[in-house]
Coordinates of C-alpha atoms in Angstrom, one line a residue:
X14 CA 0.0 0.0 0.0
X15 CA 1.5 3.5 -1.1
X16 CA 1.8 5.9 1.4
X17 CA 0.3 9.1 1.2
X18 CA 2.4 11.8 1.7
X19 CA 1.3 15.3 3.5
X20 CA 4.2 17.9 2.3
X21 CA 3.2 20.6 5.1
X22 CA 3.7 24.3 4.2
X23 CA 1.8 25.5 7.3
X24 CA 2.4 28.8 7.9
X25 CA 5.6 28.9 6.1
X26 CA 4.7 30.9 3.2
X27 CA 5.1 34.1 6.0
X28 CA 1.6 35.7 4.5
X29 CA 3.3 36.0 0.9
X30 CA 1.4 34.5 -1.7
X31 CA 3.8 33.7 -3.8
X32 CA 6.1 32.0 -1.1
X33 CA 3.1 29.8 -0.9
X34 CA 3.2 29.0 -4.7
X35 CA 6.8 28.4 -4.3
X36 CA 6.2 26.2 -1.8
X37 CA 3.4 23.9 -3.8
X38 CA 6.3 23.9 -6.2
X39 CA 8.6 22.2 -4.0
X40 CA 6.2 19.9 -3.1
X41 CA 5.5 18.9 -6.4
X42 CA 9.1 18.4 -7.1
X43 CA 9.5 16.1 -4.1
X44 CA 7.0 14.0 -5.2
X45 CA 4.5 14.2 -2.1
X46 CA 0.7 13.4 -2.8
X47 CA -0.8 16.6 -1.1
X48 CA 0.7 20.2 0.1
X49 CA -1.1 21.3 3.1
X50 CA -1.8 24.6 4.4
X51 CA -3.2 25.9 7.7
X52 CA -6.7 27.8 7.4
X53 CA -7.7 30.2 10.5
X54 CA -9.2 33.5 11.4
X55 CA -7.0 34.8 14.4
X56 CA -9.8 36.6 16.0
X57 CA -11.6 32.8 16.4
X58 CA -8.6 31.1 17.4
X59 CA -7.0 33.0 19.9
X60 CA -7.5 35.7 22.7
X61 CA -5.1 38.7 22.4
X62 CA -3.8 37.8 25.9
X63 CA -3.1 34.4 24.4
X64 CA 0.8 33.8 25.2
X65 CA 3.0 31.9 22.3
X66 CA 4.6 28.4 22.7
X67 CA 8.4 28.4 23.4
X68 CA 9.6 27.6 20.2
X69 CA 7.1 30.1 18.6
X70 CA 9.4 32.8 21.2
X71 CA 12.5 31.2 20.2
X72 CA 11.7 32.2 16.7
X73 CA 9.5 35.1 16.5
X74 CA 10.0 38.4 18.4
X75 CA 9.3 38.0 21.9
X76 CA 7.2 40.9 22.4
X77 CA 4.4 40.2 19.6
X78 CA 1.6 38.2 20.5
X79 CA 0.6 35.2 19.6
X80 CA -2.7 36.8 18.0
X81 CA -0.3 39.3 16.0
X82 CA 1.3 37.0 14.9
X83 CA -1.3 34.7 13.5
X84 CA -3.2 37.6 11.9
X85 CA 0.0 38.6 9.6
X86 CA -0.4 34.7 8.2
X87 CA -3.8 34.6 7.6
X88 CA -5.0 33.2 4.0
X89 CA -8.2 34.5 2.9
X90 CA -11.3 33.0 0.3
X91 CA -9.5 34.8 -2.7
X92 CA -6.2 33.0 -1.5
X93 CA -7.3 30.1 -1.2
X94 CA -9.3 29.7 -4.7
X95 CA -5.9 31.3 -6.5
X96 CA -3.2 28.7 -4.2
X97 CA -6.0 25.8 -5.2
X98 CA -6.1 26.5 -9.0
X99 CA -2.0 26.5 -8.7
X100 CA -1.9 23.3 -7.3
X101 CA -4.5 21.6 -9.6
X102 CA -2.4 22.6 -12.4
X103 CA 1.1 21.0 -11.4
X104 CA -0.8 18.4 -10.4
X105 CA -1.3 18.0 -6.4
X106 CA -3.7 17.5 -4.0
X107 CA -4.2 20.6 -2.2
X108 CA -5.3 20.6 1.6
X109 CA -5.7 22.9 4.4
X110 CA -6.4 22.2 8.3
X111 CA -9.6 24.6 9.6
X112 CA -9.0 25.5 13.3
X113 CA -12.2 27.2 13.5
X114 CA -16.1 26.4 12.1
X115 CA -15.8 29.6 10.2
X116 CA -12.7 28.2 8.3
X117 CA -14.0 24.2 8.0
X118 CA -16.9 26.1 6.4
X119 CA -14.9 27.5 4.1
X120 CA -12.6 24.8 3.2
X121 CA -16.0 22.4 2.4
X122 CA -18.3 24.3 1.0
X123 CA -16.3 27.4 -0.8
X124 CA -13.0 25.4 -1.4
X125 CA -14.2 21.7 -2.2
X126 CA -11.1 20.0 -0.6
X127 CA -11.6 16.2 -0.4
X128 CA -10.7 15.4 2.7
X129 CA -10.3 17.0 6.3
X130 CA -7.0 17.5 8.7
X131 CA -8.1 17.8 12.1
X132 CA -4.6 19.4 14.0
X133 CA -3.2 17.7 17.5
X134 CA -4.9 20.8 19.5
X135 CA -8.4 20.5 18.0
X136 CA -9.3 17.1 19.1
X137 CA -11.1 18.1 22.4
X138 CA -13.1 20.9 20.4
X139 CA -15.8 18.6 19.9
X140 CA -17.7 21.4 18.0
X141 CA -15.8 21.1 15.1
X142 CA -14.8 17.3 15.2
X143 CA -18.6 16.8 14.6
X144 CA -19.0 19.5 11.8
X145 CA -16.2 18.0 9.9
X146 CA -17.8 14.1 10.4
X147 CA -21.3 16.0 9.3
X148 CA -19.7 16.8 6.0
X149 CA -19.4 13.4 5.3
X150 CA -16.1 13.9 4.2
X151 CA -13.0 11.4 5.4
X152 CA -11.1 12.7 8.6
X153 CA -7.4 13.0 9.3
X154 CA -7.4 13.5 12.9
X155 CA -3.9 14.1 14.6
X156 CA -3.2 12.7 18.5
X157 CA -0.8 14.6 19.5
X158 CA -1.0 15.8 23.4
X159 CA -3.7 13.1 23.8
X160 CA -4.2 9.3 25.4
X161 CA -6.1 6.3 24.1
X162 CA -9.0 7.9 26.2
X163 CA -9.3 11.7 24.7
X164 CA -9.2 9.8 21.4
X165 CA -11.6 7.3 21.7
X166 CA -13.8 10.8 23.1
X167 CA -12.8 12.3 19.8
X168 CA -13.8 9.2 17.3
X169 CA -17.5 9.4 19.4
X170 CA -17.7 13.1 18.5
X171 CA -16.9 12.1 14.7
X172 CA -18.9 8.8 15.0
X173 CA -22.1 10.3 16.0
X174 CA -21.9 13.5 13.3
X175 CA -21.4 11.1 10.1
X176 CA -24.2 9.4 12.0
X177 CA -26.4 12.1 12.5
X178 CA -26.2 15.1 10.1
X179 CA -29.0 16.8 11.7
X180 CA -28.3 20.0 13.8
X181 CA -28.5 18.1 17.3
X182 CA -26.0 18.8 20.1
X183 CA -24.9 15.2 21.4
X184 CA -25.3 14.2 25.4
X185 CA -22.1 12.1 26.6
X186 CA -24.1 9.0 26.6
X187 CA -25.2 9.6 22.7
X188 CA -21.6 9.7 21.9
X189 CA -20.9 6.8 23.6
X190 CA -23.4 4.7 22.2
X191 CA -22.8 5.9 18.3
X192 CA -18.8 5.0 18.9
X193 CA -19.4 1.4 20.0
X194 CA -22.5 1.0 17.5
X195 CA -21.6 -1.1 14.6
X196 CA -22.6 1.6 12.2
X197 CA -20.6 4.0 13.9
X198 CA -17.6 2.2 13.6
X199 CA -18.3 1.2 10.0
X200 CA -18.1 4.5 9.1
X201 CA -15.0 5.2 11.3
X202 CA -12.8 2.5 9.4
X203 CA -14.6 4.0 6.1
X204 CA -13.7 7.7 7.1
X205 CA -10.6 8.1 9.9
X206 CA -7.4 7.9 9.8
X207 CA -5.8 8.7 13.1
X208 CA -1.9 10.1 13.1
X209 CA 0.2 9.5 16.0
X210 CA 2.3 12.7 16.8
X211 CA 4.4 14.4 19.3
X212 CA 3.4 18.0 20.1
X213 CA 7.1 19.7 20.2
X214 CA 8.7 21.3 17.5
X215 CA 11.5 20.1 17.0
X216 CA 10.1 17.1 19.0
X217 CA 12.9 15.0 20.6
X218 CA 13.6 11.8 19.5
X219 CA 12.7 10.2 23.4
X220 CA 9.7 11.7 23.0
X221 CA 8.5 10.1 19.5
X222 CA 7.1 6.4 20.6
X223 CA 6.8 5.1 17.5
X224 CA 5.6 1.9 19.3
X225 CA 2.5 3.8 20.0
X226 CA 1.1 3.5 16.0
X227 CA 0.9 -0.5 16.9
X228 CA -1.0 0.3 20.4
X229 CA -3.5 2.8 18.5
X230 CA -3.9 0.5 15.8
X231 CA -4.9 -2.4 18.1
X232 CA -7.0 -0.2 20.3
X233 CA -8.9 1.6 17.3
X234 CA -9.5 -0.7 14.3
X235 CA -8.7 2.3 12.3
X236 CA -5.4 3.1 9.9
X237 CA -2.8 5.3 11.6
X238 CA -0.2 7.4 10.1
X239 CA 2.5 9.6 11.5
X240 CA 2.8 13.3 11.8
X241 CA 6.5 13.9 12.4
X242 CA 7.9 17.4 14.2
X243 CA 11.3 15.8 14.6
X244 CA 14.6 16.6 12.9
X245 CA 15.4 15.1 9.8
X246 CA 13.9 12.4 8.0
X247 CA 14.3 9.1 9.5
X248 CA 11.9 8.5 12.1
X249 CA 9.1 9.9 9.2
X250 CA 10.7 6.5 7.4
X251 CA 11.0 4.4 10.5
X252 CA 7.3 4.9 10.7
X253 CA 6.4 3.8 7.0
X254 CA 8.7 0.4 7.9
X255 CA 6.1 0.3 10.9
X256 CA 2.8 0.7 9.1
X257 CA 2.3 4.4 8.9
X258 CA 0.2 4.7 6.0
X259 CA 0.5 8.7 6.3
X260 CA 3.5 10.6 6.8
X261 CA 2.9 14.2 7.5
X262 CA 6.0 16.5 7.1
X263 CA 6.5 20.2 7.8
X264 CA 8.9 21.8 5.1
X265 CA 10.3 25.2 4.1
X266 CA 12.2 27.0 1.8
X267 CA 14.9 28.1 3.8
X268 CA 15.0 27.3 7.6
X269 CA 16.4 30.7 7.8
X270 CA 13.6 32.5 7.2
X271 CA 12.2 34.4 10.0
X272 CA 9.0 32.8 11.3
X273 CA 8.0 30.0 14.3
X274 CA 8.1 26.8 12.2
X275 CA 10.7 27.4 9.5
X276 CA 13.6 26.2 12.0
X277 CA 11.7 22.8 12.7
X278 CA 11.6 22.3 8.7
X279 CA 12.2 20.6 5.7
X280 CA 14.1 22.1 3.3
X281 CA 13.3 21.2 -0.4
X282 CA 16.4 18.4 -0.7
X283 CA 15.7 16.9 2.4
X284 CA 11.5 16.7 1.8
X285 CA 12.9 14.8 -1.8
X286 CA 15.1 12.4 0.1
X287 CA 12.2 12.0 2.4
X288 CA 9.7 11.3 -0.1
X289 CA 12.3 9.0 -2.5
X290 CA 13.3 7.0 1.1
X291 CA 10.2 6.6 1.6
X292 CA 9.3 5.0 -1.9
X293 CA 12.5 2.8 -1.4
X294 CA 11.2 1.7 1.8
X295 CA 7.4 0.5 0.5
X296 CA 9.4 -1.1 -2.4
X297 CA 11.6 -2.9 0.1
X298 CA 8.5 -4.2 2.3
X299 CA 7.5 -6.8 0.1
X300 CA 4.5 -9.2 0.4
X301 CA 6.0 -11.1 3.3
X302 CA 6.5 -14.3 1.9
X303 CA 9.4 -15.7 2.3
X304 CA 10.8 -17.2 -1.0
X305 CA 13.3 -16.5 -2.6
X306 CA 12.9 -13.3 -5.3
X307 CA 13.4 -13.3 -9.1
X308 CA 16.7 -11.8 -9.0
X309 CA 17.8 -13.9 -6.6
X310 CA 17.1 -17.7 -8.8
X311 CA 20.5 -16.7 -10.7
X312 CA 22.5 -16.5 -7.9
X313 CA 21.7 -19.7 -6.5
X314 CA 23.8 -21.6 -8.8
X315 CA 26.8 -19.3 -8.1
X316 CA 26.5 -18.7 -4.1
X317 CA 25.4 -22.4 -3.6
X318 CA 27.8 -25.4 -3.0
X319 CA 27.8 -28.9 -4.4
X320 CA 29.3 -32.3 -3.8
X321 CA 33.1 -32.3 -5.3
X322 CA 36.2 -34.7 -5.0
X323 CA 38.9 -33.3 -2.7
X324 CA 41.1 -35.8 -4.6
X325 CA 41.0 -38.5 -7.3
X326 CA 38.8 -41.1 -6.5
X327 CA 38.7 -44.0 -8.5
X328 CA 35.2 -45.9 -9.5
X329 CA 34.3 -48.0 -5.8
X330 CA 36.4 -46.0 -4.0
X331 CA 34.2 -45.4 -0.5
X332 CA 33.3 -41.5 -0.3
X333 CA 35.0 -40.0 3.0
X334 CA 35.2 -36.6 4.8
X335 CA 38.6 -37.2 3.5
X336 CA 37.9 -37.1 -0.4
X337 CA 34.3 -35.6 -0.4
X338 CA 34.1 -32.1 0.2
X339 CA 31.6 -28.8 -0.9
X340 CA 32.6 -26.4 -3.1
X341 CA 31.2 -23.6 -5.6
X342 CA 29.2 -23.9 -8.2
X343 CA 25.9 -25.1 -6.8
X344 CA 25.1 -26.8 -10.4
X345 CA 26.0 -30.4 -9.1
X346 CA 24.5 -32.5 -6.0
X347 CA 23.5 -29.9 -3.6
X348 CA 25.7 -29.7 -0.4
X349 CA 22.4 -31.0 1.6
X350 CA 23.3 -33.9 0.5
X351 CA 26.4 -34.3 1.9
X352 CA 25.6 -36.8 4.5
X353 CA 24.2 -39.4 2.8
X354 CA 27.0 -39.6 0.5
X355 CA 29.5 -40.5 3.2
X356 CA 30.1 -44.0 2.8
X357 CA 28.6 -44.8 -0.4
X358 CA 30.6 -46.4 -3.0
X359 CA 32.0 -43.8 -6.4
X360 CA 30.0 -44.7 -9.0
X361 CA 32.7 -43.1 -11.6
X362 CA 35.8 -41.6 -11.1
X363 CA 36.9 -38.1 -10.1
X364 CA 39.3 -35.7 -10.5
X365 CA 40.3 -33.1 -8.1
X366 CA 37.5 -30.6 -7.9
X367 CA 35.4 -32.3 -10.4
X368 CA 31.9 -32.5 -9.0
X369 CA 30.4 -35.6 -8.2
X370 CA 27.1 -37.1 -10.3
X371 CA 25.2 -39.7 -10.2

């Protein structure tokens, strides 16, 4: 199964729409399957008192807000139509994640985009869980910050709105009952795909727990992917080799650039190796049989060994550990054989490193 690929721009176009462009561009030329963008109004996503994250401090200047600085790298309707007419024309999938009703509004009904990324910090803001599932569109729905038991809250929230697309607000034990209905989790494995994450950017390697994509697998029924906020590119491919059938990846164009995630990004050569390792690693996975491959009957001959005469034996002559040996090519008596040769009489005779037949 190919993995899909999530190339994530973010906010990393800095409010410049042609940085944006630039980025789809790289994406494209990395070969991901989707470029994603982040789709808010500041005003409905945080207070003006709201303070910023450490690394967003580390990177930004420490005396703008968190709501300044969200409202510089706001994308708007026209943005939106213009970035998703760029993309269908290279061509990529285009998505953006809504943090707010009024943008999940706008991404479904103005935009069109086919599916729906929930972030890490939305999945207790049951509100809009259950206006995405009422779409009826599929759910990406990222874990960071959360335990087996805020999730399983979450897929209730989404469970009961594909469920129910009328204009009801759910009681706890309504939620309850639509996640462990069987239609409910029908439409879960039809719809969700959960992504494991770790909410730190960069996120320290300790802290990834890539074990935890079997554990929400088991728990869940559902597919899981990864959403990766460490350096570099190899736990995003240790993840693939563990069943991730999403990778999402934060890139940049320069990690240079002033702004809160550029530092914590991709750059375009390392989002190609990414992708391409990732290719190499699907490739490599096989269909878990264990036989030998096509490229590998050829060698058999060459790498195997076969009975051969350690010395001239003459026709009668008893074989011995003395005079029967194994050696390369692997076109004779195979060397499995060895055994039950001891002891027999020479049917012919041999030369020195001729090999022995019947």
């Amino acid at each position: 199964m190919k993995t899909f690929i999530i190339a994530e721009a973010g906010v990393n176009h800095n409010g410049s729409l042609d940085m944006a462009k630039a980025l789809i561009d790289v994406a494209v030329d990395s070969g991901a399957d989707a470029v994603k963008f982040q789709t808010f109004r500041a005003e409905n996503l945080v207070t003006e008192a709201a303070p910023k994250a450490n690394y967003q401090l580390q990177q930004t200047e420490t005396t703008e807000s968190q709501f300044t600085m969200l409202k510089k790298l706001e994308l708007n309707l026209e943005h939106h139509l213009e970035l998703i007419a760029y993309a269908q024309k290279k061509p990529i999938q285009f998505l953006s994640t809504p943090f707010d009703l009024e943008s999940l509004q706008l991404l479904t009904e103005k935009c069109e985009i086919p599916l729906i990324k929930i972030a890490s910090g939305e999945i207790t803001n049951s509100p809009l869980l259950l206006a995405a599932a009422r779409t009826g569109k599929p759910v990406i729905l990222s874990t960071g910050m959360a335990n087996l038991g805020d999730i399983e809250i979450a897929l209730g929230v989404l469970a009961f709105g594909y469920l129910n697309k009328t204009p009801i607000n759910p009681t706890p034990q309504q939620l309850t009952d639509a996640y462990r209905s069987t239609s409910g989790q029908a439409l879960l494995q039809n719809s969700v795909t959960l992504l494991h994450c770790t909410t730190e950017y960069p996120a320290p390697y300790a802290d990834v727990n890539l074990k935890a994509l079997d554990t929400m697998r088991l728990a869940f029924n559902l597919p899981v992917g990864y959403s990766d906020h460490t350096a570099g590119i190899e736990v995003s491919i240790a993840a693939v080799a563990r069943g991730a059938t999403v990778i999402e990846k934060h890139f940049t164009l320069d990690k240079n650039l002033p702004g809160s995630d550029h530092q914590a990004s991709l750059e375009p050569q390392e989002l190609l190796s990414m992708v391409r390792s990732i290719r190499h690693v699907e490739a490599a996975l096989g269909h878990g049989q264990k036989i030998p491959a096509p490229t590998e009957f050829e060698n058999r001959t060459i790498a195997r060994k076969s009975l051969v005469a350690l010395k001239k034996i003459a026709p009668g002559d008893t074989f011995t550990a003395e005079n029967l040996g194994l050696k390369r090519p692997g076109s004779g008596i195979p060397a499995i054989h060895y055994w039950q040769w001891l002891g027999r009489k020479s049917p012919a005779q041999f030369e020195q490193n001729d090999l022995i037949t019947e």
